[in-house]
CSV table of C-alpha atoms and ligand atoms in Angstrom, one decimal:
chain,number,residue,atom,x,y,z
A,280,MET,CA,0.0,0.0,0.0
A,281,ASP,CA,1.3,3.5,-0.9
A,282,LEU,CA,1.1,5.4,2.4
A,283,GLY,CA,1.0,8.8,0.7
A,284,LEU,CA,4.0,10.1,2.5
A,285,SER,CA,6.3,10.6,-0.5
A,286,GLY,CA,7.6,14.2,-0.6
A,287,ARG,CA,6.2,15.1,2.9
A,288,TRP,CA,8.5,16.6,5.4
A,289,ALA,CA,8.8,14.9,8.8
A,290,LEU,CA,10.5,16.2,12.0
A,291,VAL,CA,11.6,13.2,14.0
A,292,CYS,CA,12.9,14.2,17.4
A,293,ALA,CA,15.5,12.1,19.3
A,294,ALA,CA,16.2,9.9,16.4
A,295,SER,CA,19.9,8.9,16.3
A,296,LYS,CA,19.0,5.6,18.0
A,297,GLY,CA,16.2,3.4,19.2
A,298,LEU,CA,12.5,4.1,18.5
A,299,GLY,CA,13.0,7.5,17.0
A,300,ARG,CA,15.5,6.1,14.5
A,301,GLY,CA,13.1,3.3,13.7
A,302,CYS,CA,10.4,5.9,12.9
A,303,ALA,CA,12.8,7.9,10.7
A,304,GLU,CA,13.8,4.8,8.8
A,305,ALA,CA,10.2,3.8,8.1
A,306,LEU,CA,9.3,7.4,7.0
A,307,VAL,CA,12.4,7.6,4.7
A,308,LYS,CA,11.5,4.3,3.1
A,309,GLU,CA,8.1,5.7,2.4
A,310,GLY,CA,9.7,8.7,0.6
A,311,ALA,CA,9.4,11.3,3.3
A,312,HIS,CA,12.1,13.9,3.7
A,313,VAL,CA,13.2,14.0,7.4
A,314,VAL,CA,14.9,16.3,9.9
A,315,ILE,CA,16.3,14.2,12.7
A,316,THR,CA,17.7,15.4,16.0
A,317,ALA,CA,19.8,14.1,18.9
A,318,ARG,CA,22.3,15.7,21.3
A,319,GLY,CA,25.3,13.6,20.3
A,320,ALA,CA,26.4,14.9,16.8
A,321,GLU,CA,28.5,11.9,15.9
A,322,ALA,CA,25.8,9.2,16.2
A,323,LEU,CA,23.3,11.5,14.7
A,324,GLU,CA,25.5,12.1,11.5
A,325,ALA,CA,26.1,8.3,11.2
A,326,THR,CA,22.3,7.7,11.4
A,327,ALA,CA,21.7,10.5,8.8
A,328,GLU,CA,24.1,8.7,6.4
A,329,ALA,CA,22.4,5.4,7.0
A,330,LEU,CA,19.0,7.0,6.2
A,331,ARG,CA,20.4,8.6,3.0
A,332,SER,CA,21.6,5.2,1.8
A,333,LEU,CA,18.1,3.7,2.5
A,334,ASN,CA,16.5,6.1,0.1
A,335,PRO,CA,18.8,8.4,-1.9
A,336,ALA,CA,15.7,10.2,-3.3
A,337,VAL,CA,14.9,11.9,0.0
A,338,GLN,CA,16.5,14.7,1.9
A,339,VAL,CA,17.9,13.9,5.3
A,340,ARG,CA,18.9,16.8,7.6
A,341,ALA,CA,20.6,16.2,11.0
A,342,VAL,CA,20.3,18.9,13.7
A,343,ALA,CA,22.4,18.3,16.8
A,344,GLY,CA,20.9,19.7,20.0
A,345,ASP,CA,18.8,19.1,23.0
A,346,ILE,CA,15.1,19.0,22.0
A,347,ALA,CA,14.1,19.9,25.6
A,348,THR,CA,15.6,23.4,25.2
A,349,PRO,CA,14.1,26.4,23.3
A,350,GLU,CA,17.3,26.6,21.2
A,351,GLY,CA,17.2,22.9,20.3
A,352,ARG,CA,13.6,23.2,19.2
A,353,ALA,CA,14.1,26.4,17.3
A,354,ALA,CA,17.1,24.8,15.3
A,355,ALA,CA,15.0,21.7,14.6
A,356,LEU,CA,12.1,23.7,13.3
A,357,ALA,CA,14.3,26.0,11.2
A,358,ALA,CA,15.8,23.0,9.4
A,359,CYS,CA,12.4,21.7,8.3
A,360,PRO,CA,10.8,23.7,5.4
A,361,GLN,CA,7.4,22.6,6.6
A,362,VAL,CA,6.4,20.1,9.2
A,363,ASP,CA,3.8,17.7,7.7
A,364,VAL,CA,4.7,14.9,10.2
A,365,LEU,CA,5.9,15.5,13.7
A,366,VAL,CA,7.2,12.6,15.8
A,367,ASN,CA,7.8,13.8,19.3
A,368,ASN,CA,10.3,11.9,21.3
A,369,ALA,CA,13.0,12.5,24.0
A,370,GLY,CA,14.9,10.4,26.4
A,371,GLY,CA,12.9,9.0,29.3
A,372,PRO,CA,13.3,10.3,32.9
A,373,PRO,CA,15.4,8.2,35.3
A,374,PRO,CA,13.8,5.7,37.6
A,375,GLY,CA,13.8,6.2,41.4
A,376,ASP,CA,11.8,6.9,44.5
A,377,PHE,CA,9.6,9.9,44.6
A,378,ARG,CA,10.9,10.8,48.1
A,379,ASP,CA,14.2,11.7,46.5
A,380,TRP,CA,12.8,13.9,43.7
A,381,ASP,CA,12.8,17.7,44.3
A,382,ARG,CA,11.1,20.3,42.2
A,383,THR,CA,14.1,20.6,39.8
A,384,THR,CA,13.9,16.9,39.0
A,385,TRP,CA,10.2,17.1,38.3
A,386,LEU,CA,10.6,20.2,36.1
A,387,ALA,CA,13.3,18.4,34.0
A,388,ALA,CA,10.9,15.5,33.4
A,389,ILE,CA,8.0,17.7,32.7
A,390,ASP,CA,10.1,19.8,30.3
A,391,ALA,CA,11.4,16.9,28.3
A,392,ASN,CA,8.3,14.6,28.2
A,393,MET,CA,5.4,17.0,28.4
A,394,LEU,CA,6.2,20.6,27.6
A,395,THR,CA,8.6,20.0,24.7
A,396,PRO,CA,6.1,18.0,22.7
A,397,ILE,CA,3.4,20.6,23.5
A,398,GLU,CA,5.7,23.4,22.3
A,399,LEU,CA,6.5,21.6,19.1
A,400,ILE,CA,2.8,20.9,18.5
A,401,LYS,CA,2.0,24.6,19.1
A,402,ALA,CA,4.6,25.6,16.5
A,403,THR,CA,3.4,23.2,13.8
A,404,VAL,CA,-0.3,22.3,13.9
A,405,ASP,CA,-1.9,25.5,12.7
A,406,GLY,CA,0.4,25.3,9.6
A,407,MET,CA,-0.6,21.7,9.1
A,408,ALA,CA,-4.3,22.7,9.3
A,409,ALA,CA,-3.8,25.5,6.8
A,410,ARG,CA,-2.3,23.0,4.3
A,411,GLY,CA,-5.0,20.4,5.0
A,412,PHE,CA,-2.6,17.6,6.2
A,413,GLY,CA,-0.8,16.9,9.4
A,414,ARG,CA,0.2,14.0,11.6
A,415,VAL,CA,1.5,14.3,15.1
A,416,LEU,CA,2.7,11.2,16.8
A,417,ASN,CA,4.0,11.3,20.4
A,418,ILE,CA,6.2,8.4,21.6
A,419,THR,CA,5.0,8.0,25.2
A,420,SER,CA,5.1,4.7,27.1
A,421,GLY,CA,3.0,1.7,28.1
A,422,ALA,CA,3.5,3.2,31.6
A,423,VAL,CA,0.7,5.7,30.8
A,424,LYS,CA,-1.8,2.8,30.8
A,425,ALA,CA,-0.1,0.7,33.4
A,426,PRO,CA,2.1,2.9,35.6
A,427,ILE,CA,5.3,1.5,36.8
A,428,ASP,CA,6.2,2.4,40.5
A,429,VAL,CA,9.8,3.4,39.9
A,430,LEU,CA,9.0,5.4,36.8
A,431,GLY,CA,7.0,8.0,38.6
A,432,LEU,CA,8.6,10.9,36.7
A,433,SER,CA,7.6,9.3,33.4
A,434,ASN,CA,4.1,8.2,34.6
A,435,GLY,CA,3.4,11.8,35.7
A,436,ALA,CA,4.9,13.8,32.9
A,437,ARG,CA,3.6,11.5,30.1
A,438,SER,CA,0.1,11.4,31.6
A,439,GLY,CA,0.0,15.2,31.5
A,440,LEU,CA,0.9,15.1,27.8
A,441,THR,CA,-1.7,12.4,27.2
A,442,GLY,CA,-4.5,14.4,28.8
A,443,PHE,CA,-3.5,17.5,26.8
A,444,VAL,CA,-3.4,15.7,23.5
A,445,ALA,CA,-6.8,14.0,24.1
A,446,GLY,CA,-8.4,17.5,24.3
A,447,LEU,CA,-6.4,19.1,21.5
A,448,ALA,CA,-6.9,16.3,19.0
A,449,ARG,CA,-10.7,16.9,19.1
A,450,GLN,CA,-10.5,20.6,18.1
A,451,PRO,CA,-12.6,20.8,14.9
A,452,GLN,CA,-10.0,23.3,13.5
A,453,LEU,CA,-7.5,20.5,13.6
A,454,ALA,CA,-9.5,17.2,13.2
A,455,GLY,CA,-11.7,18.9,10.6
A,456,ARG,CA,-8.6,19.9,8.6
A,457,ASN,CA,-7.0,16.4,8.4
A,458,VAL,CA,-4.6,17.0,11.3
A,459,THR,CA,-4.4,14.0,13.6
A,460,LEU,CA,-2.7,13.7,17.0
A,461,ASN,CA,-2.0,10.3,18.5
A,462,ASN,CA,0.3,8.6,21.0
A,463,LEU,CA,2.2,5.5,20.5
A,464,LEU,CA,2.9,3.6,23.7
A,465,PRO,CA,5.9,1.3,23.7
A,466,GLY,CA,6.2,-1.7,25.9
A,467,ALA,CA,9.6,-3.4,26.0
A,468,PHE,CA,11.6,-2.6,22.8
A,469,ASP,CA,15.1,-3.8,22.1
A,470,THR,CA,17.0,-0.5,22.3
A,471,GLU,CA,20.0,0.9,24.2
A,472,ARG,CA,17.6,2.3,26.8
A,473,LEU,CA,16.1,-1.1,27.5
A,474,HIS,CA,19.5,-2.7,27.6
A,475,LYS,CA,20.6,-0.2,30.3
A,476,THR,CA,17.5,-1.0,32.4
A,477,LEU,CA,18.2,-4.8,32.0
A,478,VAL,CA,21.7,-4.4,33.2
A,479,ALA,CA,20.5,-2.4,36.2
A,480,GLY,CA,17.7,-4.8,36.9
A,481,ALA,CA,20.0,-7.9,36.6
A,482,SER,CA,22.5,-6.4,39.1
A,483,LYS,CA,19.8,-5.5,41.6
A,484,ASN,CA,18.4,-9.1,41.4
A,485,GLY,CA,21.8,-10.8,41.5
A,486,LEU,CA,21.4,-12.3,38.0
A,487,ALA,CA,23.4,-12.3,34.8
A,488,THR,CA,21.9,-9.8,32.3
A,489,GLU,CA,21.1,-12.5,29.8
A,490,GLU,CA,19.2,-14.5,32.4
A,491,PHE,CA,17.3,-11.4,33.5
A,492,ALA,CA,16.4,-10.5,29.9
A,493,GLN,CA,15.1,-14.1,29.3
A,494,ARG,CA,12.8,-13.8,32.3
A,495,ARG,CA,11.6,-10.5,31.2
A,496,LYS,CA,10.8,-11.8,27.7
A,497,GLN,CA,9.0,-14.8,29.2
A,498,SER,CA,6.7,-12.3,31.0
A,499,ILE,CA,5.5,-10.9,27.7
A,500,PRO,CA,2.9,-12.9,25.8
A,501,ALA,CA,4.9,-12.4,22.5
A,502,GLN,CA,7.9,-14.0,24.4
A,503,ARG,CA,10.3,-11.4,23.0
A,504,PHE,CA,11.1,-7.7,22.9
A,505,GLY,CA,9.8,-5.5,20.1
A,506,THR,CA,12.1,-4.1,17.4
A,507,ALA,CA,12.6,-0.5,16.4
A,508,ALA,CA,11.7,-1.5,12.8
A,509,GLU,CA,8.3,-2.8,14.0
A,510,PHE,CA,7.7,0.4,15.9
A,511,GLY,CA,8.7,2.5,13.0
A,512,ALA,CA,6.3,0.7,10.6
A,513,ILE,CA,3.4,1.4,12.9
A,514,CYS,CA,4.5,5.0,13.2
A,515,ALA,CA,4.5,5.3,9.3
A,516,MET,CA,1.0,3.7,9.1
A,517,LEU,CA,-0.4,6.2,11.7
A,518,CYS,CA,1.2,9.1,9.7
A,519,SER,CA,-0.2,7.8,6.4
A,520,ALA,CA,-2.7,9.6,4.2
A,521,GLN,CA,-5.1,6.7,5.0
A,522,ALA,CA,-5.0,7.4,8.8
A,523,GLY,CA,-6.9,10.7,8.6
A,524,TYR,CA,-9.9,9.4,10.6
A,525,LEU,CA,-7.7,8.1,13.5
A,526,THR,CA,-7.1,10.8,16.1
A,527,GLY,CA,-6.8,11.3,19.8
A,528,GLN,CA,-5.9,7.6,20.4
A,529,ASN,CA,-3.3,5.9,22.6
A,530,ILE,CA,-2.0,2.9,20.8
A,531,LEU,CA,-0.2,0.3,22.8
A,532,LEU,CA,2.6,-1.7,21.2
A,533,ASP,CA,3.7,-4.2,23.8
A,534,GLY,CA,3.4,-7.8,22.6
A,535,GLY,CA,0.3,-8.3,24.7
A,536,ALA,CA,2.0,-7.3,28.0
A,537,TYR,CA,-0.9,-5.1,29.2
A,538,ALA,CA,-3.6,-7.5,30.3
A,539,GLY,CA,-6.6,-5.2,30.4
A,540,VAL,CA,-9.6,-5.3,27.9
A,541,PHE,CA,-9.4,-1.6,27.3
X,549,NAP,P1,17.3,5.1,23.3
X,549,NAP,O1,17.6,3.9,22.6
X,549,NAP,O2,18.1,5.5,24.5
X,549,NAP,O3,17.4,6.3,22.2
X,549,NAP,C1,17.1,7.6,22.6
X,549,NAP,C2,17.4,8.6,21.5
X,549,NAP,O4,16.9,9.9,21.9
X,549,NAP,C3,18.8,8.8,21.1
X,549,NAP,O5,19.0,9.0,19.8
X,549,NAP,C4,19.3,10.0,22.0
X,549,NAP,O6,20.4,10.6,21.5
X,549,NAP,C5,18.0,10.8,21.8
X,549,NAP,N1,17.7,11.8,22.9
X,549,NAP,C6,17.6,11.6,24.2
X,549,NAP,N2,17.3,12.7,24.8
X,549,NAP,C7,17.3,13.7,23.9
X,549,NAP,C8,17.1,15.1,24.0
X,549,NAP,N3,16.9,15.7,25.2
X,549,NAP,N4,17.2,15.8,22.8
X,549,NAP,C9,17.4,15.2,21.7
X,549,NAP,N5,17.6,13.9,21.5
X,549,NAP,C10,17.6,13.1,22.7
X,549,NAP,O7,15.8,5.2,23.8
X,549,NAP,P2,14.5,4.4,23.2
X,549,NAP,O8,14.4,3.1,23.8
X,549,NAP,O9,14.4,4.6,21.7
X,549,NAP,O10,13.3,5.3,23.9
X,549,NAP,C11,12.7,6.4,23.3
X,549,NAP,C12,11.6,6.9,24.2
X,549,NAP,O11,10.6,5.8,24.4
X,549,NAP,C13,12.1,7.3,25.6
X,549,NAP,O12,11.4,8.4,26.1
X,549,NAP,C14,11.8,6.0,26.4
X,549,NAP,O13,11.6,6.4,27.8
X,549,NAP,C15,10.5,5.6,25.8
X,549,NAP,N6,10.2,4.2,26.1
X,549,NAP,C16,11.0,3.2,25.6
X,549,NAP,C17,10.8,1.9,25.9
X,549,NAP,C18,11.7,0.8,25.4
X,549,NAP,O14,11.4,-0.4,25.7
X,549,NAP,N7,12.7,1.0,24.6
X,549,NAP,C19,9.6,1.5,26.6
X,549,NAP,C20,8.8,2.5,27.1
X,549,NAP,C21,9.1,3.9,26.8
X,549,NAP,P3,21.4,11.5,22.4
X,549,NAP,O15,21.5,10.8,23.7
X,549,NAP,O16,22.6,11.7,21.6
X,549,NAP,O17,20.6,12.8,22.5
């Protein structure tokens, strides 16, 4: 199926690695031009080169910077001639005990995982509406549906974004102009971030990392971790021309880990 993304411009935040990179790869394969961001310039440039070789017909621009800062966002937006597709992403907040978190810690999490996507949405959706096409996809977390105790910063900040998006997506001046906003909720995906949490979890439980990872996989009905390529493919589908009637949704991609009906 032609997803109707050829020639569109996509801004994919936090995309030198992991899920963001998976989204950029899928969009590039569908013929979209992309602007990708990350803080580390070296890995970002390497990813940009890999994307160019996936589809030499598209433009790939790499903007090094922290997307959670006003300067980082301004540079990313300036590099994108028009934003038809916005994939919001940033590193997740650290785990811990809420008794140890002060106001500064909370503000950093809220800045990166709630206010940054809202700022980028604010900068782009009215232009999308004027042109009659727009897709906003926020990478959040399965923890929005099933909060994880030690990820309180993530649970809190991402829930704030989720509530905000649920309201905004239903504005007729957006939904009625073919601008959709949805959240994609990853469960366990095989990325650097997951690997770090596995190493930490294994050491806490006195197990080898591989043994701990096996147990974790066995707790997921799919019996494995997801891949960034699978995540990217769903992202491209949700950003497709065909997905114009799908908005304001929270789509869980977790191999069946969440056991609820809704
Ligand atoms: P990852 O493998 O660690 O990759 C994170 C990417 O984001 C890197 O390219 C990183 O590059 C970039 N990045 C991080 N902070 C940034 C910032 N402030 N500004 C610009 N770029 C930034 O992580 P991932 O597994 O793909 O996770 C992506 C998001 O999904 C995170 O918010 C994570 O919490 C969430 N999530 C992941 C999983 C999972 O199983 N993987 C599950 C639930 C939720 P630099 O470090 O160079 O900036």
